């Protein structure tokens, strides 16, 4: 009789700058703003840093994504060792962010975390942060994406061992 796999549901935490600090920056219009343009604009200044290695350049894209079907199976994680990767929603729709600390050059499978945002926040992964590719909810989301382009292998993918694989979003 084949053993049925029971995937653990990842608990979902609200995204905050403090909670996400080990993995990257949260991009959001909060806190003190500078008033510019003769008072017509509030500038939320210098929210994160786009990082790339010496061979790379910064690239800007727009992604149109489809929503995931919940509960979504989390079977792999990836990282970009040569540069940061930022996602800023172009509309206020919820999405999930799944990350993990590093454990000897692979994800720490026992400490995978899931954060949720209503779409008023974006994120910028530090170079090398283990993360799952975009997990859009709502009716699908377009994002402004800022990351690194250039030579070399800048995407390491690792499959999560089956017995540690997870789901997200069932409780939402
Ligand atoms: N492949 C790509 O540009 N996106 C992924 O890296 C991701 O993190 O969603
Ligand atoms: Ni990525």
PDB file of C-alpha atoms and ligand atoms in Angstrom:
ATOM      1  CA  UNK A   1       0.000   0.000   0.000  1.00  0.00           C
ATOM      2  CA  UNK A   2       1.783   3.247  -1.039  1.00  0.00           C
ATOM      3  CA  UNK A   3       2.297   5.618   1.915  1.00  0.00           C
ATOM      4  CA  UNK A   4       0.197   8.756   1.475  1.00  0.00           C
ATOM      5  CA  UNK A   5       2.222  11.901   1.893  1.00  0.00           C
ATOM      6  CA  UNK A   6       0.774  14.324   4.435  1.00  0.00           C
ATOM      7  CA  UNK A   7       2.287  17.716   3.766  1.00  0.00           C
ATOM      8  CA  UNK A   8       2.594  20.088   6.710  1.00  0.00           C
ATOM      9  CA  UNK A   9       0.869  23.457   6.287  1.00  0.00           C
ATOM     10  CA  UNK A  10       3.310  26.305   6.831  1.00  0.00           C
ATOM     11  CA  UNK A  11       2.127  28.794   9.466  1.00  0.00           C
ATOM     12  CA  UNK A  12       1.664  32.225   7.890  1.00  0.00           C
ATOM     13  CA  UNK A  13       3.187  35.310   9.526  1.00  0.00           C
ATOM     14  CA  UNK A  14       2.347  38.928   8.675  1.00  0.00           C
ATOM     15  CA  UNK A  15       5.181  40.557   6.719  1.00  0.00           C
ATOM     16  CA  UNK A  16       7.087  43.178   8.689  1.00  0.00           C
ATOM     17  CA  UNK A  17      10.503  44.813   8.314  1.00  0.00           C
ATOM     18  CA  UNK A  18      11.701  43.255  11.574  1.00  0.00           C
ATOM     19  CA  UNK A  19      10.447  39.729  10.917  1.00  0.00           C
ATOM     20  CA  UNK A  20      11.813  39.724   7.358  1.00  0.00           C
ATOM     21  CA  UNK A  21      15.192  41.261   8.256  1.00  0.00           C
ATOM     22  CA  UNK A  22      17.163  37.971   8.092  1.00  0.00           C
ATOM     23  CA  UNK A  23      16.015  37.519   4.487  1.00  0.00           C
ATOM     24  CA  UNK A  24      15.810  40.987   2.952  1.00  0.00           C
ATOM     25  CA  UNK A  25      14.097  44.348   3.102  1.00  0.00           C
ATOM     26  CA  UNK A  26      10.400  45.193   3.032  1.00  0.00           C
ATOM     27  CA  UNK A  27       9.574  47.977   0.564  1.00  0.00           C
ATOM     28  CA  UNK A  28       6.643  50.074   1.771  1.00  0.00           C
ATOM     29  CA  UNK A  29       5.480  53.653   2.019  1.00  0.00           C
ATOM     30  CA  UNK A  30       5.526  53.999   5.784  1.00  0.00           C
ATOM     31  CA  UNK A  31       7.353  56.105   8.338  1.00  0.00           C
ATOM     32  CA  UNK A  32       8.889  59.479   7.632  1.00  0.00           C
ATOM     33  CA  UNK A  33       8.619  60.852   4.120  1.00  0.00           C
ATOM     34  CA  UNK A  34      10.418  63.797   2.503  1.00  0.00           C
ATOM     35  CA  UNK A  35       8.216  66.443   0.914  1.00  0.00           C
ATOM     36  CA  UNK A  36       9.482  67.348  -2.573  1.00  0.00           C
ATOM     37  CA  UNK A  37       8.197  68.833  -5.850  1.00  0.00           C
ATOM     38  CA  UNK A  38       6.824  72.024  -4.251  1.00  0.00           C
ATOM     39  CA  UNK A  39       4.895  69.954  -1.704  1.00  0.00           C
ATOM     40  CA  UNK A  40       3.111  67.772  -4.288  1.00  0.00           C
ATOM     41  CA  UNK A  41       5.059  64.606  -3.494  1.00  0.00           C
ATOM     42  CA  UNK A  42       5.955  62.578  -0.392  1.00  0.00           C
ATOM     43  CA  UNK A  43       9.169  60.672  -1.010  1.00  0.00           C
ATOM     44  CA  UNK A  44       9.750  57.510   1.044  1.00  0.00           C
ATOM     45  CA  UNK A  45      13.463  57.575   0.611  1.00  0.00           C
ATOM     46  CA  UNK A  46      16.151  54.935   0.101  1.00  0.00           C
ATOM     47  CA  UNK A  47      14.080  51.923   1.175  1.00  0.00           C
ATOM     48  CA  UNK A  48      16.472  49.176   0.095  1.00  0.00           C
ATOM     49  CA  UNK A  49      19.664  48.527  -1.831  1.00  0.00           C
ATOM     50  CA  UNK A  50      19.863  46.750  -5.189  1.00  0.00           C
ATOM     51  CA  UNK A  51      22.970  44.597  -5.053  1.00  0.00           C
ATOM     52  CA  UNK A  52      24.912  42.926  -7.846  1.00  0.00           C
ATOM     53  CA  UNK A  53      28.393  41.512  -8.290  1.00  0.00           C
ATOM     54  CA  UNK A  54      31.023  43.361 -10.320  1.00  0.00           C
ATOM     55  CA  UNK A  55      30.178  41.426 -13.543  1.00  0.00           C
ATOM     56  CA  UNK A  56      26.454  42.073 -13.280  1.00  0.00           C
ATOM     57  CA  UNK A  57      24.175  44.981 -14.026  1.00  0.00           C
ATOM     58  CA  UNK A  58      20.831  46.003 -12.541  1.00  0.00           C
ATOM     59  CA  UNK A  59      17.824  44.997 -14.634  1.00  0.00           C
ATOM     60  CA  UNK A  60      14.192  46.143 -14.318  1.00  0.00           C
ATOM     61  CA  UNK A  61      11.249  43.992 -15.499  1.00  0.00           C
ATOM     62  CA  UNK A  62       7.473  43.783 -15.194  1.00  0.00           C
ATOM     63  CA  UNK A  63       6.008  40.362 -14.374  1.00  0.00           C
ATOM     64  CA  UNK A  64       2.329  39.487 -14.940  1.00  0.00           C
ATOM     65  CA  UNK A  65       1.590  36.473 -12.731  1.00  0.00           C
ATOM     66  CA  UNK A  66      -1.372  34.153 -12.270  1.00  0.00           C
ATOM     67  CA  UNK A  67      -2.730  33.391  -8.818  1.00  0.00           C
ATOM     68  CA  UNK A  68      -1.748  30.125  -7.136  1.00  0.00           C
ATOM     69  CA  UNK A  69      -4.363  27.505  -6.357  1.00  0.00           C
ATOM     70  CA  UNK A  70      -4.557  27.036  -2.574  1.00  0.00           C
ATOM     71  CA  UNK A  71      -3.314  25.027  -0.789  1.00  0.00           C
ATOM     72  CA  UNK A  72      -0.109  25.369  -2.816  1.00  0.00           C
ATOM     73  CA  UNK A  73       2.598  22.723  -2.583  1.00  0.00           C
ATOM     74  CA  UNK A  74       6.057  24.024  -1.733  1.00  0.00           C
ATOM     75  CA  UNK A  75       8.491  21.567  -3.322  1.00  0.00           C
ATOM     76  CA  UNK A  76      11.506  23.694  -4.178  1.00  0.00           C
ATOM     77  CA  UNK A  77      13.454  26.751  -3.104  1.00  0.00           C
ATOM     78  CA  UNK A  78      15.919  28.859  -5.064  1.00  0.00           C
ATOM     79  CA  UNK A  79      18.502  31.570  -4.471  1.00  0.00           C
ATOM     80  CA  UNK A  80      20.367  34.173  -6.494  1.00  0.00           C
ATOM     81  CA  UNK A  81      23.901  34.353  -5.074  1.00  0.00           C
ATOM     82  CA  UNK A  82      25.127  37.146  -7.352  1.00  0.00           C
ATOM     83  CA  UNK A  83      22.497  39.774  -6.684  1.00  0.00           C
ATOM     84  CA  UNK A  84      19.430  40.916  -4.819  1.00  0.00           C
ATOM     85  CA  UNK A  85      15.913  40.444  -6.226  1.00  0.00           C
ATOM     86  CA  UNK A  86      13.118  42.932  -5.542  1.00  0.00           C
ATOM     87  CA  UNK A  87       9.385  42.519  -6.220  1.00  0.00           C
ATOM     88  CA  UNK A  88       6.975  45.467  -5.859  1.00  0.00           C
ATOM     89  CA  UNK A  89       3.299  44.806  -6.665  1.00  0.00           C
ATOM     90  CA  UNK A  90       1.802  47.222  -9.198  1.00  0.00           C
ATOM     91  CA  UNK A  91      -1.622  46.679  -7.666  1.00  0.00           C
ATOM     92  CA  UNK A  92      -2.690  45.983  -4.099  1.00  0.00           C
ATOM     93  CA  UNK A  93      -3.239  42.222  -4.169  1.00  0.00           C
ATOM     94  CA  UNK A  94      -2.124  39.694  -1.547  1.00  0.00           C
ATOM     95  CA  UNK A  95       0.900  37.468  -2.069  1.00  0.00           C
ATOM     96  CA  UNK A  96       2.915  35.018   0.003  1.00  0.00           C
ATOM     97  CA  UNK A  97       6.659  34.978   0.556  1.00  0.00           C
ATOM     98  CA  UNK A  98       8.334  31.675   1.461  1.00  0.00           C
ATOM     99  CA  UNK A  99      11.963  31.821   2.626  1.00  0.00           C
ATOM    100  CA  UNK A 100      14.501  29.753   4.557  1.00  0.00           C
ATOM    101  CA  UNK A 101      17.838  30.329   6.274  1.00  0.00           C
ATOM    102  CA  UNK A 102      20.902  28.740   4.717  1.00  0.00           C
ATOM    103  CA  UNK A 103      22.287  25.488   6.116  1.00  0.00           C
ATOM    104  CA  UNK A 104      25.649  24.618   4.542  1.00  0.00           C
ATOM    105  CA  UNK A 105      24.773  25.842   1.065  1.00  0.00           C
ATOM    106  CA  UNK A 106      21.248  24.452   1.047  1.00  0.00           C
ATOM    107  CA  UNK A 107      17.997  25.642   2.625  1.00  0.00           C
ATOM    108  CA  UNK A 108      17.394  24.872   6.290  1.00  0.00           C
ATOM    109  CA  UNK A 109      14.380  22.698   5.511  1.00  0.00           C
ATOM    110  CA  UNK A 110      13.263  22.654   9.139  1.00  0.00           C
ATOM    111  CA  UNK A 111      13.014  26.427   9.370  1.00  0.00           C
ATOM    112  CA  UNK A 112      11.137  27.420   6.251  1.00  0.00           C
ATOM    113  CA  UNK A 113       8.927  30.465   6.928  1.00  0.00           C
ATOM    114  CA  UNK A 114       5.933  31.962   5.140  1.00  0.00           C
ATOM    115  CA  UNK A 115       4.991  35.653   5.258  1.00  0.00           C
ATOM    116  CA  UNK A 116       1.818  37.243   3.894  1.00  0.00           C
ATOM    117  CA  UNK A 117       1.233  40.773   2.665  1.00  0.00           C
ATOM    118  CA  UNK A 118      -1.880  42.520   1.384  1.00  0.00           C
ATOM    119  CA  UNK A 119       0.130  43.869  -1.554  1.00  0.00           C
ATOM    120  CA  UNK A 120       0.853  47.279  -0.064  1.00  0.00           C
ATOM    121  CA  UNK A 121       4.395  46.022   0.555  1.00  0.00           C
ATOM    122  CA  UNK A 122       7.132  44.718  -1.706  1.00  0.00           C
ATOM    123  CA  UNK A 123      10.284  42.802  -0.814  1.00  0.00           C
ATOM    124  CA  UNK A 124      13.930  42.800  -1.807  1.00  0.00           C
ATOM    125  CA  UNK A 125      15.732  39.505  -1.161  1.00  0.00           C
ATOM    126  CA  UNK A 126      19.379  39.828  -0.167  1.00  0.00           C
ATOM    127  CA  UNK A 127      21.772  38.047  -2.512  1.00  0.00           C
ATOM    128  CA  UNK A 128      21.671  34.342  -1.687  1.00  0.00           C
ATOM    129  CA  UNK A 129      18.414  34.311   0.290  1.00  0.00           C
ATOM    130  CA  UNK A 130      16.615  30.991  -0.191  1.00  0.00           C
ATOM    131  CA  UNK A 131      13.076  31.683  -1.413  1.00  0.00           C
ATOM    132  CA  UNK A 132      10.194  30.200  -3.368  1.00  0.00           C
ATOM    133  CA  UNK A 133       9.310  31.775  -6.737  1.00  0.00           C
ATOM    134  CA  UNK A 134       6.434  34.270  -6.668  1.00  0.00           C
ATOM    135  CA  UNK A 135       3.259  33.105  -4.945  1.00  0.00           C
ATOM    136  CA  UNK A 136       0.532  35.509  -6.086  1.00  0.00           C
ATOM    137  CA  UNK A 137      -2.976  35.315  -4.692  1.00  0.00           C
ATOM    138  CA  UNK A 138      -6.116  37.375  -5.351  1.00  0.00           C
ATOM    139  CA  UNK A 139      -6.715  37.527  -9.102  1.00  0.00           C
ATOM    140  CA  UNK A 140      -3.025  37.428 -10.025  1.00  0.00           C
ATOM    141  CA  UNK A 141      -0.575  40.283  -9.726  1.00  0.00           C
ATOM    142  CA  UNK A 142       1.758  42.397 -11.846  1.00  0.00           C
ATOM    143  CA  UNK A 143       5.055  43.321 -10.233  1.00  0.00           C
ATOM    144  CA  UNK A 144       7.918  45.649 -10.911  1.00  0.00           C
ATOM    145  CA  UNK A 145      10.984  43.411 -10.567  1.00  0.00           C
ATOM    146  CA  UNK A 146      14.538  44.666 -10.048  1.00  0.00           C
ATOM    147  CA  UNK A 147      17.369  42.160 -10.046  1.00  0.00           C
ATOM    148  CA  UNK A 148      20.749  41.308 -11.565  1.00  0.00           C
ATOM    149  CA  UNK A 149      21.510  40.438 -15.172  1.00  0.00           C
ATOM    150  CA  UNK A 150      24.905  39.265 -16.339  1.00  0.00           C
ATOM    151  CA  UNK A 151      27.187  36.290 -16.822  1.00  0.00           C
ATOM    152  CA  UNK A 152      27.267  33.227 -14.589  1.00  0.00           C
ATOM    153  CA  UNK A 153      24.784  30.948 -12.883  1.00  0.00           C
ATOM    154  CA  UNK A 154      22.632  33.184 -10.681  1.00  0.00           C
ATOM    155  CA  UNK A 155      19.836  30.781  -9.805  1.00  0.00           C
ATOM    156  CA  UNK A 156      20.446  27.746  -7.569  1.00  0.00           C
ATOM    157  CA  UNK A 157      17.356  25.529  -7.208  1.00  0.00           C
ATOM    158  CA  UNK A 158      16.964  22.854  -4.530  1.00  0.00           C
ATOM    159  CA  UNK A 159      14.102  20.351  -4.238  1.00  0.00           C
ATOM    160  CA  UNK A 160      12.645  20.028  -0.749  1.00  0.00           C
ATOM    161  CA  UNK A 161      12.904  16.430   0.502  1.00  0.00           C
ATOM    162  CA  UNK A 162       9.469  14.842   0.048  1.00  0.00           C
ATOM    163  CA  UNK A 163       8.977  14.106   3.731  1.00  0.00           C
ATOM    164  CA  UNK A 164       9.581  17.794   4.521  1.00  0.00           C
ATOM    165  CA  UNK A 165       7.476  19.224   1.688  1.00  0.00           C
ATOM    166  CA  UNK A 166       4.823  21.713   2.693  1.00  0.00           C
ATOM    167  CA  UNK A 167       1.684  23.521   1.670  1.00  0.00           C
ATOM    168  CA  UNK A 168       0.746  27.180   2.041  1.00  0.00           C
ATOM    169  CA  UNK A 169      -2.447  29.118   1.963  1.00  0.00           C
ATOM    170  CA  UNK A 170      -5.121  26.581   2.909  1.00  0.00           C
ATOM    171  CA  UNK A 171      -6.097  28.655   5.931  1.00  0.00           C
ATOM    172  CA  UNK A 172      -6.486  31.894   3.958  1.00  0.00           C
TER     173      UNK A 172
HETATM  174  N1  LIG B   1      12.834  33.611 -12.276  1.00  0.00           N
HETATM  175  C1  LIG B   1      12.479  34.787 -11.810  1.00  0.00           C
HETATM  176  O1  LIG B   1      12.780  35.826 -12.333  1.00  0.00           O
HETATM  177  N2  LIG B   1      11.735  34.815 -10.645  1.00  0.00           N
HETATM  178  C2  LIG B   1      12.148  34.013  -9.518  1.00  0.00           C
HETATM  179  O2  LIG B   1      13.518  34.216  -9.300  1.00  0.00           O
HETATM  180  C3  LIG B   1      11.345  34.400  -8.330  1.00  0.00           C
HETATM  181  O3  LIG B   1      11.922  34.564  -7.230  1.00  0.00           O
HETATM  182  O4  LIG B   1      10.106  34.538  -8.498  1.00  0.00           O
HETATM  183 NI1  LIG B   2      13.956  34.429  -7.307  1.00  0.00          NI
END
